[in-house]
Amino acid sequence: MHKRAGAGRRPGSVSFWSGIREELSGGTDVTDGWNARPLPPPAHGQPLPPAGGPPQPGSPWWSDALADPWRDPYAPTAVVVQNPGASAGPVPEAVPDPDAPRRSFTPILVICLVTALLAGGLGGTLGFLFAVKSGYGNGGGGTALGSTPQDPPAAANRAPDSLAGIAAKVLPSVVTVRVTGAIGTGFVVSGDGYVVTNDHVVEGADDTMSVVFSDGSTAPAKLVGRDPQSDVAVIKVAKSGLPAVAIGDSDAIAVGDPVLAFGSPLALRNTVTYGIVSAVDRTIEAGDAGTTRYYAAIQTDAAVNQGNSGGPLVNAAGQVIGVNSVIRSVGGNETEAGNIGLAFAIPINQAERVAVDIIDHGKARRTVIGAEVVTGGTSTSGARLRSVEPAGPAAAAGMKSGDVVTKLDGHVLEDGTDLIALVRKYDPGATVSVEYRRGTKTETASVTLVADSN
């Protein structure tokens, strides 16, 4: 017959739990008390401990009381509670007394209020000074919405050498030229009313020609003279005291220089566009109605369209360096041509010389080399001389018919057009160096150019 472990144990018998003893320093010693021994008899004269009470000091036996789950219910118990040692934990945080008097915030509020008042007063003073300096409040009342201030705003004031300053300086000298069935541009070159424009602008003009100034005023104009081959013309406006442009030096410009183009593209008056000098001495051969024009042009990427013809091309100093004349277009229809960044202007040195001849003599002189050249496609590089005038500059320099001019004053020539255009760039009487090829031999010469006899 099987018995449960721990049931019917005899006193003094040995089991799994017998002999277990554990001592914890500073803690409570625990045993189930099944093998607790009787207390020794008290010393003589000492009273017996109460029944079931804790052992007396010095007793080697201890117990965990009745909470031990392994305790023999039939064994007596004994509990020994030792005094706890000093705690090594953190000191509890002190709790403030809620009834203690609190610190007053009144001084802080007063300081904040005074600071705010001072800041507001300073801001109001600065705002008033700014308003007075800007012109607001003059006359006792504020400027009404839409009214014009007495002084122009700072944004309208530009330095004279800025782009806006240059435009403001030049625009009063630029006019829109109106002729029958056409519109173009011109610019005043003298206070008594002389205006330079393109020949193709005034071609076919009648007595109804007029000009419109930048301020919108108009005046009648008449033709003074024109030179179709150089595409320069001069008209005179029936008005005096006009502001004239400043004339620059087209020989002093360089590729990359900034330029402004003025005119009335597509009848939009007072238009100013900006760009750079894209190339110099770009030889141009242009013609319409049987007239062929030659000049060594200033190429620019400033936007130029129909209506800009005859307008000034101005440098960064506000000086005219060219006369806007033609544009290059990708379309075959000239009437639909538009800006693609390829515009060409007659150098002002050449245009001024022609204009002065027209004003002084009624017609212009053209600079020539005294030879006829082959134009159009050729199999050789250079300008081939078809014929040479016996008494002309080329003959005087030893050149003959059949010679091929390859350079003029250092400029490489591709064909006869280059030679004609570059020769007309110079004043009559100028001496230029010429390099030419005769057979397989290369020669050089100095040629003094002259004016034609027409």
C-alpha positions as semicolon CSV with decimal commas, in nm:
position;residue;x (nm);y (nm);z (nm)
1;M;0,000;0,000;0,000
2;H;0,141;0,332;-0,117
3;K;0,161;0,629;0,116
4;R;0,180;1,002;0,028
5;A;0,513;1,161;0,078
6;G;0,527;1,329;0,419
7;A;0,218;1,154;0,561
8;G;0,247;0,957;0,888
9;R;0,610;1,056;0,949
10;R;0,757;0,921;1,264
11;P;0,948;1,152;1,498
12;G;1,318;1,123;1,438
13;S;1,283;0,967;1,092
14;V;1,499;1,090;0,801
15;S;1,338;1,250;0,489
16;F;1,441;1,463;0,185
17;W;1,390;1,782;0,379
18;S;1,575;1,674;0,688
19;G;1,893;1,856;0,763
20;I;1,813;2,156;0,532
21;R;1,924;2,471;0,689
22;E;1,981;2,815;0,537
23;E;2,123;3,124;0,694
24;L;2,077;3,466;0,535
25;S;2,279;3,748;0,681
26;G;2,051;4,020;0,803
27;G;1,738;3,826;0,693
28;T;1,490;3,580;0,839
29;D;1,594;3,214;0,902
30;V;1,330;2,968;0,790
31;T;1,265;2,598;0,855
32;D;0,949;2,385;0,850
33;G;1,006;2,292;1,215
34;W;0,923;1,922;1,180
35;N;1,243;1,826;1,358
36;A;1,236;2,111;1,605
37;R;1,378;1,998;1,937
38;P;1,237;2,085;2,273
39;L;1,377;2,395;2,430
40;P;1,632;2,331;2,695
41;P;1,507;2,377;3,041
42;P;1,539;2,730;3,172
43;A;1,810;2,822;3,399
44;H;1,747;2,809;3,757
45;G;1,505;3,078;3,852
46;Q;1,408;3,169;3,488
47;P;1,042;3,143;3,380
48;L;0,937;2,916;3,097
49;P;0,862;3,079;2,763
50;P;0,497;3,107;2,680
51;A;0,345;2,821;2,484
52;G;0,374;2,877;2,109
53;G;0,579;3,199;2,158
54;P;0,905;3,284;1,983
55;P;1,224;3,130;2,112
56;Q;1,420;3,330;2,356
57;P;1,723;3,522;2,247
58;G;2,020;3,297;2,180
59;S;1,803;3,011;2,051
60;P;1,955;2,834;1,747
61;W;1,612;2,747;1,606
62;W;1,399;2,965;1,385
63;S;1,094;2,930;1,168
64;D;0,907;3,116;0,886
65;A;0,583;3,078;1,074
66;L;0,268;2,939;0,926
67;A;0,326;3,074;0,568
68;D;0,578;2,802;0,480
69;P;0,404;2,573;0,225
70;W;0,643;2,290;0,305
71;R;0,584;2,301;0,679
72;D;0,476;1,982;0,853
73;P;0,136;2,070;0,989
74;Y;0,191;1,845;1,280
75;A;0,523;1,998;1,381
76;P;0,551;2,290;1,624
77;T;0,659;2,627;1,475
78;A;0,888;2,903;1,580
79;V;0,935;3,251;1,419
80;V;1,241;3,462;1,470
81;V;1,227;3,822;1,343
82;Q;1,560;4,000;1,332
83;N;1,601;4,375;1,349
84;P;1,642;4,526;0,996
85;G;1,972;4,695;0,923
86;A;2,018;5,052;0,813
87;S;1,875;5,115;0,458
88;A;2,117;5,210;0,184
89;G;1,843;5,342;-0,058
90;P;1,805;5,703;-0,179
91;V;1,679;5,972;0,052
92;P;1,312;6,052;-0,021
93;E;1,250;6,386;-0,195
94;A;1,127;6,656;0,032
95;V;0,767;6,761;-0,028
96;P;0,708;7,138;-0,014
97;D;0,467;7,269;0,229
98;P;0,152;7,376;0,045
99;D;0,071;7,627;0,315
100;A;0,408;7,805;0,287
101;P;0,394;8,165;0,141
102;R;0,468;8,182;-0,241
103;R;0,702;8,422;-0,434
104;S;0,520;8,718;-0,598
105;F;0,530;8,759;-0,985
106;T;0,431;9,125;-0,978
107;P;0,784;9,267;-1,039
108;I;0,825;9,041;-1,346
109;L;0,491;9,153;-1,491
110;V;0,582;9,517;-1,436
111;I;0,917;9,472;-1,618
112;C;0,745;9,303;-1,915
113;L;0,485;9,581;-1,936
114;V;0,746;9,858;-1,931
115;T;0,955;9,680;-2,198
116;A;0,652;9,641;-2,426
117;L;0,564;10,011;-2,391
118;L;0,920;10,117;-2,475
119;A;0,936;9,886;-2,779
120;G;0,601;10,014;-2,908
121;G;0,707;10,375;-2,868
122;L;1,036;10,316;-3,050
123;G;0,860;10,131;-3,337
124;G;0,605;10,409;-3,377
125;T;0,878;10,674;-3,390
126;L;1,078;10,486;-3,654
127;G;0,764;10,427;-3,861
128;F;0,676;10,796;-3,852
129;L;1,027;10,898;-3,957
130;F;1,022;10,646;-4,244
131;A;0,684;10,772;-4,364
132;V;0,800;11,136;-4,354
133;K;1,121;11,051;-4,541
134;S;0,925;10,858;-4,809
135;G;0,697;11,156;-4,872
136;Y;0,379;11,013;-4,723
137;G;0,161;11,253;-4,535
138;N;0,281;11,565;-4,720
139;G;0,008;11,825;-4,742
140;G;-0,157;11,712;-4,422
141;G;-0,312;11,392;-4,558
142;G;-0,202;11,051;-4,683
143;T;-0,149;10,982;-5,054
144;A;-0,477;10,867;-5,205
145;L;-0,490;10,533;-5,386
146;G;-0,400;10,584;-5,751
147;S;-0,255;10,933;-5,706
148;T;0,097;11,023;-5,818
149;P;0,356;11,082;-5,543
150;Q;0,546;11,409;-5,557
151;D;0,879;11,231;-5,599
152;P;0,932;10,928;-5,827
153;P;0,987;10,600;-5,643
154;A;1,342;10,481;-5,593
155;A;1,282;10,197;-5,841
156;A;1,247;10,455;-6,122
157;N;1,586;10,612;-6,053
158;R;1,858;10,434;-6,247
159;A;2,226;10,508;-6,280
160;P;2,309;10,681;-6,612
161;D;2,542;10,396;-6,711
162;S;2,285;10,122;-6,641
163;L;2,082;9,966;-6,924
164;A;1,773;10,153;-6,810
165;G;1,974;10,476;-6,787
166;I;2,106;10,430;-7,141
167;A;1,757;10,357;-7,273
168;A;1,617;10,669;-7,107
169;K;1,896;10,875;-7,261
170;V;1,865;10,742;-7,618
171;L;1,488;10,697;-7,661
172;P;1,407;11,072;-7,703
173;S;1,638;11,073;-8,010
174;V;1,471;10,771;-8,175
175;V;1,178;10,823;-8,413
176;T;0,932;10,599;-8,594
177;V;0,936;10,673;-8,968
178;R;0,601;10,643;-9,144
179;V;0,581;10,623;-9,521
180;T;0,309;10,504;-9,752
181;G;0,256;10,136;-9,686
182;A;0,563;10,093;-9,464
183;I;0,705;10,173;-9,122
184;G;1,062;10,192;-9,001
185;T;1,291;10,364;-8,755
186;G;1,543;10,649;-8,759
187;F;1,752;10,853;-8,514
188;V;1,823;11,224;-8,482
189;V;2,184;11,320;-8,561
190;S;2,152;11,697;-8,531
191;G;1,939;11,941;-8,336
192;D;1,804;12,103;-8,651
193;G;1,616;11,788;-8,751
194;Y;1,841;11,561;-8,961
195;V;1,751;11,195;-8,916
196;V;1,946;10,891;-9,041
197;T;1,757;10,579;-9,150
198;N;1,782;10,295;-9,403
199;D;1,739;10,353;-9,775
200;H;1,492;10,066;-9,800
201;V;1,272;10,236;-9,535
202;V;1,218;10,552;-9,742
203;E;1,221;10,382;-10,082
204;G;0,907;10,496;-10,263
205;A;0,829;10,763;-10,000
206;D;0,614;11,060;-10,101
207;D;0,523;11,394;-9,947
208;T;0,314;11,222;-9,676
209;M;0,623;11,094;-9,488
210;S;0,621;11,173;-9,114
211;V;0,790;11,073;-8,792
212;V;0,661;10,993;-8,443
213;F;0,875;11,079;-8,139
214;S;0,905;10,877;-7,821
215;D;0,662;11,110;-7,640
216;G;0,394;11,045;-7,903
217;S;0,425;11,379;-8,083
218;T;0,447;11,379;-8,464
219;A;0,608;11,596;-8,730
220;P;0,624;11,591;-9,108
221;A;0,950;11,495;-9,277
222;K;1,105;11,516;-9,624
223;L;1,375;11,319;-9,799
224;V;1,719;11,481;-9,815
225;G;1,903;11,205;-10,006
226;R;1,967;10,835;-10,025
227;D;2,234;10,588;-10,129
228;P;2,078;10,253;-10,229
229;Q;2,407;10,061;-10,250
230;S;2,505;10,144;-9,890
231;D;2,140;10,133;-9,768
232;V;2,170;10,471;-9,595
233;A;1,927;10,763;-9,628
234;V;1,879;11,101;-9,462
235;I;1,546;11,275;-9,394
236;K;1,476;11,610;-9,230
237;V;1,208;11,673;-8,971
238;A;1,024;12,003;-8,959
239;K;1,116;12,060;-8,596
240;S;1,411;12,220;-8,420
241;G;1,578;12,180;-8,084
242;L;1,575;11,801;-8,107
243;P;1,802;11,586;-7,886
244;A;2,072;11,424;-8,100
245;V;2,235;11,088;-8,035
246;A;2,601;11,048;-7,940
247;I;2,804;10,890;-8,222
248;G;3,054;10,620;-8,127
249;D;3,340;10,442;-8,306
250;S;3,243;10,116;-8,477
251;D;3,610;10,026;-8,526
252;A;3,657;10,014;-8,147
253;I;3,398;9,745;-8,074
254;A;3,482;9,382;-7,999
255;V;3,293;9,055;-8,004
256;G;3,108;9,016;-7,675
257;D;3,045;9,387;-7,614
258;P;2,689;9,454;-7,485
259;V;2,457;9,644;-7,719
260;L;2,100;9,779;-7,724
261;A;1,880;9,788;-8,034
262;F;1,611;10,059;-8,058
263;G;1,317;10,070;-8,296
264;S;0,955;9,997;-8,376
265;P;0,941;9,625;-8,455
266;L;0,602;9,529;-8,595
267;A;0,490;9,890;-8,529
268;L;0,561;9,859;-8,154
269;R;0,714;10,199;-8,086
270;N;0,985;10,264;-7,825
271;T;1,103;9,904;-7,817
272;V;1,447;9,831;-7,672
273;T;1,618;9,493;-7,694
274;Y;1,948;9,378;-7,547
275;G;2,227;9,155;-7,675
276;I;2,595;9,141;-7,758
277;V;2,818;9,192;-8,057
278;S;2,822;8,845;-8,212
279;A;3,071;8,919;-8,489
280;V;3,236;9,210;-8,670
281;D;3,312;9,262;-9,040
282;R;3,045;9,013;-9,140
283;T;3,024;9,078;-9,515
284;I;2,666;9,124;-9,633
285;E;2,522;9,122;-9,982
286;A;2,154;9,211;-9,974
287;G;1,926;9,336;-10,242
288;D;1,574;9,391;-10,358
289;A;1,418;9,561;-10,661
290;G;1,743;9,519;-10,853
291;T;1,962;9,703;-10,599
292;T;2,253;9,513;-10,444
293;R;2,390;9,642;-10,114
294;Y;2,731;9,558;-9,970
295;Y;2,877;9,632;-9,629
296;A;3,091;9,470;-9,360
297;A;2,824;9,443;-9,092
298;I;2,814;9,422;-8,715
299;Q;2,636;9,101;-8,624
300;T;2,430;9,096;-8,304
301;D;2,188;8,866;-8,125
302;A;1,977;9,158;-7,998
303;A;1,621;9,097;-8,115
304;V;1,555;9,285;-8,442
305;N;1,240;9,248;-8,650
306;Q;1,062;9,426;-8,933
307;G;1,021;9,788;-8,828
308;N;1,362;9,800;-8,656
309;S;1,528;9,894;-8,986
310;G;1,708;10,227;-8,962
311;G;1,716;10,223;-8,581
312;P;2,034;10,273;-8,380
313;L;2,251;9,998;-8,233
314;V;2,400;10,145;-7,915
315;N;2,699;10,042;-7,703
316;A;2,725;10,036;-7,323
317;A;2,826;10,405;-7,320
318;G;2,502;10,509;-7,493
319;Q;2,680;10,581;-7,825
320;V;2,547;10,472;-8,164
321;I;2,783;10,220;-8,326
322;G;2,557;10,090;-8,606
323;V;2,235;10,119;-8,804
324;N;2,011;9,811;-8,781
325;S;1,944;9,701;-9,137
326;V;1,878;9,333;-9,211
327;I;1,807;9,006;-9,037
328;R;1,870;8,646;-9,131
329;S;1,566;8,419;-9,136
330;V;1,516;8,045;-9,179
331;G;1,200;8,095;-9,385
332;G;1,193;8,174;-9,754
333;N;0,910;8,429;-9,724
334;E;1,067;8,766;-9,646
335;T;0,738;8,918;-9,527
336;E;0,712;8,651;-9,257
337;A;1,075;8,673;-9,144
338;G;1,128;8,706;-8,771
339;N;1,407;8,729;-8,520
340;I;1,622;8,418;-8,477
341;G;1,914;8,596;-8,311
342;L;2,092;8,690;-8,637
343;A;2,073;9,065;-8,705
344;F;2,316;9,289;-8,893
345;A;2,390;9,660;-8,865
346;I;2,583;9,898;-9,089
347;P;2,892;10,022;-8,897
348;I;2,833;10,383;-8,790
349;N;3,170;10,496;-8,927
350;Q;3,053;10,399;-9,275
351;A;2,695;10,523;-9,225
352;E;2,812;10,857;-9,085
353;R;3,045;10,918;-9,380
354;V;2,764;10,844;-9,626
355;A;2,516;11,062;-9,432
356;V;2,755;11,357;-9,424
357;D;2,809;11,327;-9,800
358;I;2,434;11,324;-9,854
359;I;2,378;11,629;-9,631
360;D;2,672;11,824;-9,779
361;H;2,660;11,713;-10,145
362;G;2,322;11,550;-10,194
363;K;2,481;11,216;-10,280
364;A;2,729;10,975;-10,129
365;R;3,072;10,868;-10,245
366;R;3,163;10,502;-10,238
367;T;3,515;10,373;-10,169
368;V;3,658;10,156;-10,448
369;I;3,979;9,965;-10,527
370;G;3,966;10,023;-10,903
371;A;3,890;9,669;-11,015
372;E;3,593;9,454;-11,109
373;V;3,564;9,124;-10,925
374;V;3,392;8,793;-10,991
375;T;3,099;8,733;-10,753
376;G;2,900;8,418;-10,688
377;G;3,030;8,064;-10,657
378;T;3,391;8,012;-10,764
379;S;3,621;7,716;-10,744
380;T;3,899;7,916;-10,581
381;S;3,916;8,078;-10,239
382;G;3,954;8,455;-10,265
383;A;3,832;8,743;-10,482
384;R;3,930;8,697;-10,846
385;L;3,980;9,021;-11,040
386;R;3,787;9,013;-11,365
387;S;3,933;9,341;-11,484
388;V;4,157;9,619;-11,349
389;E;4,115;9,990;-11,433
390;P;4,438;10,116;-11,587
391;A;4,447;10,431;-11,375
392;G;4,291;10,280;-11,062
393;P;4,443;10,200;-10,721
394;A;4,480;9,824;-10,793
395;A;4,674;9,887;-11,116
396;A;4,893;10,141;-10,938
397;A;4,983;9,870;-10,684
398;G;5,088;9,631;-10,965
399;M;4,780;9,408;-10,966
400;K;4,647;9,261;-11,292
401;S;4,338;9,095;-11,425
402;G;4,319;8,733;-11,313
403;D;4,489;8,792;-10,979
404;V;4,313;8,643;-10,678
405;V;4,303;8,867;-10,370
406;T;4,321;8,644;-10,061
407;K;4,357;8,904;-9,781
408;L;4,266;9,269;-9,735
409;D;4,421;9,440;-9,433
410;G;4,451;9,100;-9,263
411;H;4,091;8,989;-9,337
412;V;4,068;8,657;-9,518
413;L;3,853;8,679;-9,834
414;E;3,628;8,399;-9,955
415;D;3,492;8,558;-10,273
416;G;3,437;8,885;-10,455
417;T;3,154;8,994;-10,221
418;D;3,400;9,006;-9,930
419;L;3,633;9,238;-10,121
420;I;3,358;9,485;-10,218
421;A;3,206;9,498;-9,868
422;L;3,538;9,540;-9,688
423;V;3,666;9,808;-9,927
424;R;3,353;10,018;-9,865
425;K;3,420;10,004;-9,493
426;Y;3,720;10,238;-9,535
427;D;3,727;10,609;-9,608
428;P;3,851;10,724;-9,948
429;G;4,225;10,786;-9,923
430;A;4,287;10,504;-9,673
431;T;4,586;10,277;-9,745
432;V;4,539;9,904;-9,690
433;S;4,763;9,603;-9,731
434;V;4,664;9,345;-9,991
435;E;4,779;8,986;-10,034
436;Y;4,703;8,825;-10,369
437;R;4,794;8,516;-10,564
438;R;4,917;8,516;-10,924
439;G;4,943;8,161;-11,052
440;T;5,136;7,974;-10,784
441;K;5,311;8,281;-10,651
442;T;5,186;8,495;-10,359
443;E;5,241;8,871;-10,372
444;T;5,173;9,159;-10,129
445;A;5,104;9,524;-10,204
446;S;4,981;9,846;-10,043
447;V;4,675;9,999;-10,209
448;T;4,544;10,352;-10,154
449;L;4,166;10,343;-10,192
450;V;3,972;10,620;-10,368
451;A;3,612;10,741;-10,406
452;D;3,417;10,648;-10,715
453;S;3,348;10,908;-10,983
454;N;2,966;10,868;-10,988
